[in-house]
Backbone as JSON Lines, residues from 0, in Angstrom:
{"i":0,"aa":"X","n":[0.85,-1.17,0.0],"ca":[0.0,0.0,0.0],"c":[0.9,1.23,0.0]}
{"i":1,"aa":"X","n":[0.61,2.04,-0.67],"ca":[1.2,2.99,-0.95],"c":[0.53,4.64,-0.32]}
{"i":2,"aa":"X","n":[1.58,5.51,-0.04],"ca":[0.55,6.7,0.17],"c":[1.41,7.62,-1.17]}
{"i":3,"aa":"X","n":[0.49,8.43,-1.61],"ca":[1.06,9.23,-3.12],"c":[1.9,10.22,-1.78]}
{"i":4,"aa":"X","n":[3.14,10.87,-2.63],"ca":[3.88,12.28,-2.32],"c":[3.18,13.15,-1.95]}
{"i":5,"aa":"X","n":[2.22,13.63,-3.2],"ca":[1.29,14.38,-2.74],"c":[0.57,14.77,-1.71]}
{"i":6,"aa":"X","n":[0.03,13.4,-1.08],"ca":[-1.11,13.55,-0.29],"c":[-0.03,14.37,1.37]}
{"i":7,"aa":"X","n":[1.36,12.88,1.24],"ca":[2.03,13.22,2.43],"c":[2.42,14.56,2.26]}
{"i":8,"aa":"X","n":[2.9,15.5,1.39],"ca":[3.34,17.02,1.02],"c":[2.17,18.11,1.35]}
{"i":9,"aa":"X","n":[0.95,17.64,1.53],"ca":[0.08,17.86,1.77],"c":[-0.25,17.99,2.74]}
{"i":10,"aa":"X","n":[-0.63,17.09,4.0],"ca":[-0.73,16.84,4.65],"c":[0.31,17.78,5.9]}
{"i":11,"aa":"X","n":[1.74,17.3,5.81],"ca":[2.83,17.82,6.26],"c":[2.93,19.44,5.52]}
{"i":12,"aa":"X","n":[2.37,19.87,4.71],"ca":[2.29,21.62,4.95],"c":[1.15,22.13,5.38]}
{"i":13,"aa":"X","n":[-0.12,21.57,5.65],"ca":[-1.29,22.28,6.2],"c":[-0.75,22.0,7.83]}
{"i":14,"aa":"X","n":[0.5,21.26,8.64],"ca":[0.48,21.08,9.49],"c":[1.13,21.98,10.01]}
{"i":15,"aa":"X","n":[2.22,22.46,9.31],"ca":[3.17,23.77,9.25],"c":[2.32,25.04,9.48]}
{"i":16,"aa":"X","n":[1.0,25.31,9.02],"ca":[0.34,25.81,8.52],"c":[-0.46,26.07,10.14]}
{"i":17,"aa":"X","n":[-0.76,25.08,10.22],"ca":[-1.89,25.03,11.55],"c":[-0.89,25.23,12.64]}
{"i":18,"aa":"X","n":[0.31,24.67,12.88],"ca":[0.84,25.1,13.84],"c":[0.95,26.81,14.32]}
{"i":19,"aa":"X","n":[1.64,27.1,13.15],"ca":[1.47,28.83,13.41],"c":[0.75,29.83,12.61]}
{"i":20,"aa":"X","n":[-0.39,29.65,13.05],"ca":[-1.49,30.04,12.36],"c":[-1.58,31.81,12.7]}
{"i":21,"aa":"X","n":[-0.66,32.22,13.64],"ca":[-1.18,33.68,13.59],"c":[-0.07,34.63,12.58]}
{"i":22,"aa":"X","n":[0.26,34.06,11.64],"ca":[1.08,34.44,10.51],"c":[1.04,33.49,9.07]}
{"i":23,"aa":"X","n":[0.71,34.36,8.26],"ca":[1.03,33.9,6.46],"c":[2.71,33.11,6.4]}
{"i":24,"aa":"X","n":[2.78,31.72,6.15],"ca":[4.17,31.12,5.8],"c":[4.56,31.34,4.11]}
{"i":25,"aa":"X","n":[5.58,31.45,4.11],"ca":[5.66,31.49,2.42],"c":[5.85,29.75,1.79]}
{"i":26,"aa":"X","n":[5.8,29.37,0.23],"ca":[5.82,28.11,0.47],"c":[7.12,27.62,0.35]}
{"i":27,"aa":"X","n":[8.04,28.65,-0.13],"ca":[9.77,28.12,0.49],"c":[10.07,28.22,1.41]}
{"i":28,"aa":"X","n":[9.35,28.68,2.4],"ca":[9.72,28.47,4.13],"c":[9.35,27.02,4.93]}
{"i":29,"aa":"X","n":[8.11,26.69,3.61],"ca":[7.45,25.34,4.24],"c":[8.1,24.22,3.62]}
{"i":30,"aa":"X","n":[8.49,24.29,2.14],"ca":[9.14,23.44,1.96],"c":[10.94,23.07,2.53]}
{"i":31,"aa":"X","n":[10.92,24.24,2.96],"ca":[12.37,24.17,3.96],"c":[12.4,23.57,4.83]}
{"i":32,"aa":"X","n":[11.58,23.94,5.46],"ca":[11.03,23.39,6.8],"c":[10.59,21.7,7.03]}
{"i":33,"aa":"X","n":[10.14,21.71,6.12],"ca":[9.56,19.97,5.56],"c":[10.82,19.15,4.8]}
{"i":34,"aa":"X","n":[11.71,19.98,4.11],"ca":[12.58,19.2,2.94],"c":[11.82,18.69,2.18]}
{"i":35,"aa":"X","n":[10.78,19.42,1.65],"ca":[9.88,18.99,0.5],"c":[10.22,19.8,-1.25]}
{"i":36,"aa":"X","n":[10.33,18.99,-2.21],"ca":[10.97,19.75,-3.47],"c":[9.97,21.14,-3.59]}
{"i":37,"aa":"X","n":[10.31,22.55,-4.02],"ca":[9.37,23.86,-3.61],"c":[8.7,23.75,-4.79]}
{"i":38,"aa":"X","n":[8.94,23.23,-6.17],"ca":[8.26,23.16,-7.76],"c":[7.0,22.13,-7.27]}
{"i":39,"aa":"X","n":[7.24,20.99,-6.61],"ca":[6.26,20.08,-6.06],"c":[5.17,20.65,-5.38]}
{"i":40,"aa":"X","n":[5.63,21.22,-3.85],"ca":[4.93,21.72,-3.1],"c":[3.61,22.69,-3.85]}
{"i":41,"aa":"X","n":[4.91,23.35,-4.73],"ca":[3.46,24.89,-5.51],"c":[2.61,24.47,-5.97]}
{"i":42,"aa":"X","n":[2.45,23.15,-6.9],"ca":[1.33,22.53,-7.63],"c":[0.18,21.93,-6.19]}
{"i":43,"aa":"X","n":[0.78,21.59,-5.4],"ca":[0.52,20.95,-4.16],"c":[-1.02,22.13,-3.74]}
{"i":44,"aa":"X","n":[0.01,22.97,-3.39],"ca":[-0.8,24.16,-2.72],"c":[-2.13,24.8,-3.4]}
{"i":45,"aa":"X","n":[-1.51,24.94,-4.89],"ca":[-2.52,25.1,-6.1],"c":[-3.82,24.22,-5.92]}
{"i":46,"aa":"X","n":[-4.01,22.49,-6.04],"ca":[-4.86,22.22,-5.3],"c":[-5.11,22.37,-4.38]}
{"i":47,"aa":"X","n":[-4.92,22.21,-3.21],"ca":[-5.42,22.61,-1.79],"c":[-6.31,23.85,-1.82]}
{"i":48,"aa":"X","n":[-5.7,25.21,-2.56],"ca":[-6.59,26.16,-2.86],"c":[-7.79,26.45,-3.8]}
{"i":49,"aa":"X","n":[-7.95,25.19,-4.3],"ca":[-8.9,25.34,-5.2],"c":[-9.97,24.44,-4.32]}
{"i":50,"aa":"X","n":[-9.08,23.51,-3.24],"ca":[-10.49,23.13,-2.3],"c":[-10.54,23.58,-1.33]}
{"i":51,"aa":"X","n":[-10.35,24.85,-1.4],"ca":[-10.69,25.56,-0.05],"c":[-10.02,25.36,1.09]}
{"i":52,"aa":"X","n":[-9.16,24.6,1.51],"ca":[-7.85,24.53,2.5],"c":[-7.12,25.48,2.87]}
{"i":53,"aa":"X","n":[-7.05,26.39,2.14],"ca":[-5.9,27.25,2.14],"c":[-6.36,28.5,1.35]}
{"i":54,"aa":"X","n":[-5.67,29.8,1.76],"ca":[-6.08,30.9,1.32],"c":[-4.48,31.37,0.72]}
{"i":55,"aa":"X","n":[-4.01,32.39,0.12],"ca":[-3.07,32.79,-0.06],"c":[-3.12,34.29,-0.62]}
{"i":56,"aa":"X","n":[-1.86,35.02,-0.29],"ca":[-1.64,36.36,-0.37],"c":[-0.32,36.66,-1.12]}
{"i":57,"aa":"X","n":[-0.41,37.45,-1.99],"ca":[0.73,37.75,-2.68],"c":[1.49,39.29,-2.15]}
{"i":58,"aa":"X","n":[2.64,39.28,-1.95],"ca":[3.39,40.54,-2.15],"c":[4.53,39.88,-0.57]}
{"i":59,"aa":"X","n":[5.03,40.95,-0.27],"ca":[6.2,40.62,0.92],"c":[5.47,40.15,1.74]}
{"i":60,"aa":"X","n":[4.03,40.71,1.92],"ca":[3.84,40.27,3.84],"c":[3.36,38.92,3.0]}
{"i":61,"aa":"X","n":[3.25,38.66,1.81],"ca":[1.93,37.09,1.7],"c":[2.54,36.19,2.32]}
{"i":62,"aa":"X","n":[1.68,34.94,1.5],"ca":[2.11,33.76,2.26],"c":[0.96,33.06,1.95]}
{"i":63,"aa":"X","n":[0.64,31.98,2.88],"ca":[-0.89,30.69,3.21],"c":[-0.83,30.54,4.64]}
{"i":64,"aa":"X","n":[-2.15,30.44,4.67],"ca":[-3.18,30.41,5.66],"c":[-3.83,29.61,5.06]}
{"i":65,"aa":"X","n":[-4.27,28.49,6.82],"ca":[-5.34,27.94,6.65],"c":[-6.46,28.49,6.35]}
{"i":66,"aa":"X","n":[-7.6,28.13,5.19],"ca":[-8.95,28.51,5.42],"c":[-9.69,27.82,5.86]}
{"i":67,"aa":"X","n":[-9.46,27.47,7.11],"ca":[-10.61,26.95,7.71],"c":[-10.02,26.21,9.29]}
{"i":68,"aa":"X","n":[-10.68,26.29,10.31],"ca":[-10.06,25.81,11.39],"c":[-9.03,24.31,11.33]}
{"i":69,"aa":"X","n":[-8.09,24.69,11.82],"ca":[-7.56,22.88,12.06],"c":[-8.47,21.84,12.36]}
{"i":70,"aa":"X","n":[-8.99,22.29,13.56],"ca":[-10.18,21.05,14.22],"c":[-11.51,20.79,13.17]}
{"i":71,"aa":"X","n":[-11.37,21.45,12.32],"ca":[-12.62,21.05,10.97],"c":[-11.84,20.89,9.7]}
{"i":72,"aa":"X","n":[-10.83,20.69,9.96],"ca":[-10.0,19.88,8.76],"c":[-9.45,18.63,8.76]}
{"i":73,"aa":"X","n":[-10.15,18.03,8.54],"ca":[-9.72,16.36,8.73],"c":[-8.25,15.44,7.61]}
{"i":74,"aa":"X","n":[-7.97,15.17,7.8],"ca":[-7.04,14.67,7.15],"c":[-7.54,13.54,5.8]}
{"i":75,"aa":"X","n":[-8.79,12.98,5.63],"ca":[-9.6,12.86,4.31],"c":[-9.68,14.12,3.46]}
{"i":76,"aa":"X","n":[-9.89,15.25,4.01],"ca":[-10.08,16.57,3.42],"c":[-9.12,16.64,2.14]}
{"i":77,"aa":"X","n":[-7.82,16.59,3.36],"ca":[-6.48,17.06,2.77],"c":[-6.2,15.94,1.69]}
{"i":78,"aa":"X","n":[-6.71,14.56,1.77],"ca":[-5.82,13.42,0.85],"c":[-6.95,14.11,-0.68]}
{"i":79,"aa":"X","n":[-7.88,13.9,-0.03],"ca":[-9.05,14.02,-1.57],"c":[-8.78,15.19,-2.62]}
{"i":80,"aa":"X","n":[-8.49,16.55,-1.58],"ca":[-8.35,17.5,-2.73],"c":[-7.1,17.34,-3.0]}
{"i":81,"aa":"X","n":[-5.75,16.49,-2.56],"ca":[-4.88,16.16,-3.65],"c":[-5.11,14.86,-4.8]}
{"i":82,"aa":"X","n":[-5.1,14.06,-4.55],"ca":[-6.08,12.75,-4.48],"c":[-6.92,12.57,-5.18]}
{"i":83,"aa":"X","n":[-7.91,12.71,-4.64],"ca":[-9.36,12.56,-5.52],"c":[-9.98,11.27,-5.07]}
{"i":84,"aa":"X","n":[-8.98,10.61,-4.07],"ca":[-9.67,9.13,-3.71],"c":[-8.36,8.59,-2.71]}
{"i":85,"aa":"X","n":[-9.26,7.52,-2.12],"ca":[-8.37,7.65,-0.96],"c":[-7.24,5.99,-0.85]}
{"i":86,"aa":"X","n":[-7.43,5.41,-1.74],"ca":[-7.25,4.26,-2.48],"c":[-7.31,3.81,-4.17]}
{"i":87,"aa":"X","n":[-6.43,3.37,-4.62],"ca":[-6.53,3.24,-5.84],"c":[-6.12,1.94,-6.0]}
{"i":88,"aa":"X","n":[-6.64,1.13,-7.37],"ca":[-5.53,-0.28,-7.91],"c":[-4.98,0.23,-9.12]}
{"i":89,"aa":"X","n":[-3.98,0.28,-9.17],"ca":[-3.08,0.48,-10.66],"c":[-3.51,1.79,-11.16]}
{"i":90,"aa":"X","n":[-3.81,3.16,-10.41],"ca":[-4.58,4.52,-10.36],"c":[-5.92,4.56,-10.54]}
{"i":91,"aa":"X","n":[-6.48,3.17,-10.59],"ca":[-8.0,3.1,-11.04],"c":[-8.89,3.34,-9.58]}
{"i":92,"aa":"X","n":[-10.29,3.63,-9.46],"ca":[-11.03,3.56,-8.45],"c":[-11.31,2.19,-8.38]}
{"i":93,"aa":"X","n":[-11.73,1.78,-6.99],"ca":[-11.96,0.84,-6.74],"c":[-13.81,0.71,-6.71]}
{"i":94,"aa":"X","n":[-14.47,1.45,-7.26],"ca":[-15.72,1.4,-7.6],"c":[-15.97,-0.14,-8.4]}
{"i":95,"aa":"X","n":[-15.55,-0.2,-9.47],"ca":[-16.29,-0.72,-10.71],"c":[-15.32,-1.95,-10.5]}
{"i":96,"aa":"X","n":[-14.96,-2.56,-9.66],"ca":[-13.39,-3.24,-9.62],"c":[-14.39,-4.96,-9.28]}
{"i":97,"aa":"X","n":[-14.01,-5.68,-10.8],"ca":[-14.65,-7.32,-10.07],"c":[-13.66,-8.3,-11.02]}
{"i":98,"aa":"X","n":[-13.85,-9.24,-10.55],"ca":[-12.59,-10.33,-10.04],"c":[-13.44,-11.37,-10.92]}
{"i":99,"aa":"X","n":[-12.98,-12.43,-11.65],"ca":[-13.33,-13.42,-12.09],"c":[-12.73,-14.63,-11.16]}
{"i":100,"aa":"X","n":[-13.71,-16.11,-11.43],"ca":[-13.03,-16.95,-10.22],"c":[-12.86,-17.34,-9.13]}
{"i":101,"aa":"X","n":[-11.61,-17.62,-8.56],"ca":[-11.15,-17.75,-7.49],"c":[-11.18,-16.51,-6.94]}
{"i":102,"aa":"X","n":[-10.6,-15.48,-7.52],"ca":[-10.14,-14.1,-6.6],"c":[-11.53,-13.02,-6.76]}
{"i":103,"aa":"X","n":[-12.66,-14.1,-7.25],"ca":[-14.0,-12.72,-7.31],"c":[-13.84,-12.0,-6.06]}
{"i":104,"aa":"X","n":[-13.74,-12.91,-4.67],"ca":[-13.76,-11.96,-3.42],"c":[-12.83,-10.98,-3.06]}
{"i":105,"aa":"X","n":[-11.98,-10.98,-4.28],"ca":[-10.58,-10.17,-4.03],"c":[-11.46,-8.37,-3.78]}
{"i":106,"aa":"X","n":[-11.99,-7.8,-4.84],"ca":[-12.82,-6.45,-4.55],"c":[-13.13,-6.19,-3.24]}
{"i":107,"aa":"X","n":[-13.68,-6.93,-2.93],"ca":[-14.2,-7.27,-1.48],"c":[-13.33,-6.64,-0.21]}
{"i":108,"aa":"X","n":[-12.2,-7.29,-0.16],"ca":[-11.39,-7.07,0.29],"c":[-10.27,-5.91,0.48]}
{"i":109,"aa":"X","n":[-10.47,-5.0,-1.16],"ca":[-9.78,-4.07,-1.57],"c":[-10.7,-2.98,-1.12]}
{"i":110,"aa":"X","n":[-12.25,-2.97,-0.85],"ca":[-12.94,-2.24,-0.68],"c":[-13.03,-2.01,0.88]}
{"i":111,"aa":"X","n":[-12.61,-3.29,1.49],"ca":[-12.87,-3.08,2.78],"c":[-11.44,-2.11,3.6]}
{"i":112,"aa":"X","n":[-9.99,-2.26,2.41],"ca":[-9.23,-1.64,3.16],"c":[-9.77,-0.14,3.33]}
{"i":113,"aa":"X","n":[-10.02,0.0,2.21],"ca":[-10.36,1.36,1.84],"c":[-11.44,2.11,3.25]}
{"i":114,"aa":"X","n":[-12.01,1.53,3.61],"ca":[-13.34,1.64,4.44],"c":[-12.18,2.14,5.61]}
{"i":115,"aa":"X","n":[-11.56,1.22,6.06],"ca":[-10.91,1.55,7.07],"c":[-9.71,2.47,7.17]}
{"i":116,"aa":"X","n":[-9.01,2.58,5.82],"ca":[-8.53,4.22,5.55],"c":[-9.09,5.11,5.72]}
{"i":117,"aa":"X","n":[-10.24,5.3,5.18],"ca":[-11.68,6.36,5.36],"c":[-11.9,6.69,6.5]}
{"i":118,"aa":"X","n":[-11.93,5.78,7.26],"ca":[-12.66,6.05,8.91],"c":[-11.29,6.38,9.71]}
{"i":119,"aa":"X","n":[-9.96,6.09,9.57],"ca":[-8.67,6.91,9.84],"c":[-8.76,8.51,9.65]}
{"i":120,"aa":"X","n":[-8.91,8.1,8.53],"ca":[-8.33,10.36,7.68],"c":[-9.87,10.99,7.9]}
{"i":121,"aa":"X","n":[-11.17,10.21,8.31],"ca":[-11.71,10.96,8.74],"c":[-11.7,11.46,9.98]}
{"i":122,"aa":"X","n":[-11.48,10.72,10.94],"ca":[-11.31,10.75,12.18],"c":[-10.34,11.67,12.76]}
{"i":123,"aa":"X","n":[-9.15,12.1,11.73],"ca":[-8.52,12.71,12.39],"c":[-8.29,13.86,11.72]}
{"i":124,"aa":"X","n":[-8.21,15.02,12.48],"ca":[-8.05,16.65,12.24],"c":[-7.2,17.22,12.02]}
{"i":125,"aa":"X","n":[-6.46,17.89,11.8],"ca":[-5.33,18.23,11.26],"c":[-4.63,19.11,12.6]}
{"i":126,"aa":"X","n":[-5.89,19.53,13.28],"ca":[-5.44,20.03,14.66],"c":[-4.87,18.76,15.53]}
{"i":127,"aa":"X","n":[-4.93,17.37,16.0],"ca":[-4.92,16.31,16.45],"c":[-3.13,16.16,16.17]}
{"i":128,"aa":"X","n":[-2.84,16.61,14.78],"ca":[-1.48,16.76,14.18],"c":[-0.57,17.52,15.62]}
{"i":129,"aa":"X","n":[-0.74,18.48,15.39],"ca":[-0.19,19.67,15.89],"c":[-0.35,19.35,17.64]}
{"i":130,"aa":"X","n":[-1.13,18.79,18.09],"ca":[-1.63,18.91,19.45],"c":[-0.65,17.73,19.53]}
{"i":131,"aa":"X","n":[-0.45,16.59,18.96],"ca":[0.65,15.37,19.33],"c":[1.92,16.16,19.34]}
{"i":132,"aa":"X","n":[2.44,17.35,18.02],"ca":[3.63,17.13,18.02],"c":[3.81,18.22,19.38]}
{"i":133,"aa":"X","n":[2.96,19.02,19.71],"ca":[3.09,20.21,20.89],"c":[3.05,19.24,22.2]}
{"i":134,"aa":"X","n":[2.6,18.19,22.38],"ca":[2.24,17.65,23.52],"c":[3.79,16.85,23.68]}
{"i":135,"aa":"X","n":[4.47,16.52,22.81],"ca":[5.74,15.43,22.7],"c":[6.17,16.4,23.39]}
């Protein structure tokens, strides 16, 4: 099982993000900060802002900001608007996915991981992030 770059680049800058939320980060400060490639990250951010995650400001003071509280940002949020799904076979959805045979019950099975990924990244907030690494 795999997790895409994305989602983790993702994930690990809305956390950057939520930690010090009473200031705009730039995204070469975050990818510094992360050791994440900064050409990666920008496309990164680009989605995130088109799902509403994130706000951004241009000129010296800009930067990103969360749009929207940590504690109402779940970490499904963050995989989907990079993502689009929270599991894949061979980049396909696992919707339409059936098995001839022996391995018909294989779907089955692929569907059920998925279920329990789902109920993970929903469950957890992006504030939940920040509150572990402040509490260590």
């Amino acid at each position: 099982m795999q997790i895409s770059a994305k989602a983790d680049y993702a994930v690990r800058a809305l956390a950057e993000l939520a930690a010090d939320p009473g200031r705009p980060l730039t995204c070469e400060a975050i990818a510094t900060s992360q050791d994440i490639p900064f050409r990666f990250l920008k496309a990164v951010f680009r989605d995130l802002r088109q799902a509403g995650l994130v706000r951004s400001q241009r000129g010296c003071e800009g930067g990103y900001w969360l749009a929207r509280d940590p504690a109402e940002t779940t970490l499904a949020d963050i995989v989907l608007a990079v993502d689009g799904a929270f599991l894949t076979l061979r980049g396909e959805r696992l919707d339409d996915l059936g098995y001839r045979g022996p391995a018909a019950g294989l779907p089955g099975v692929w569907r059920g991981m998925e279920a329990h990924v789902r109920q993970v990244l929903t469950s957890t907030a992006l504030s939940d992030l920040v509150r572990e690494r402040l509490a260590a």
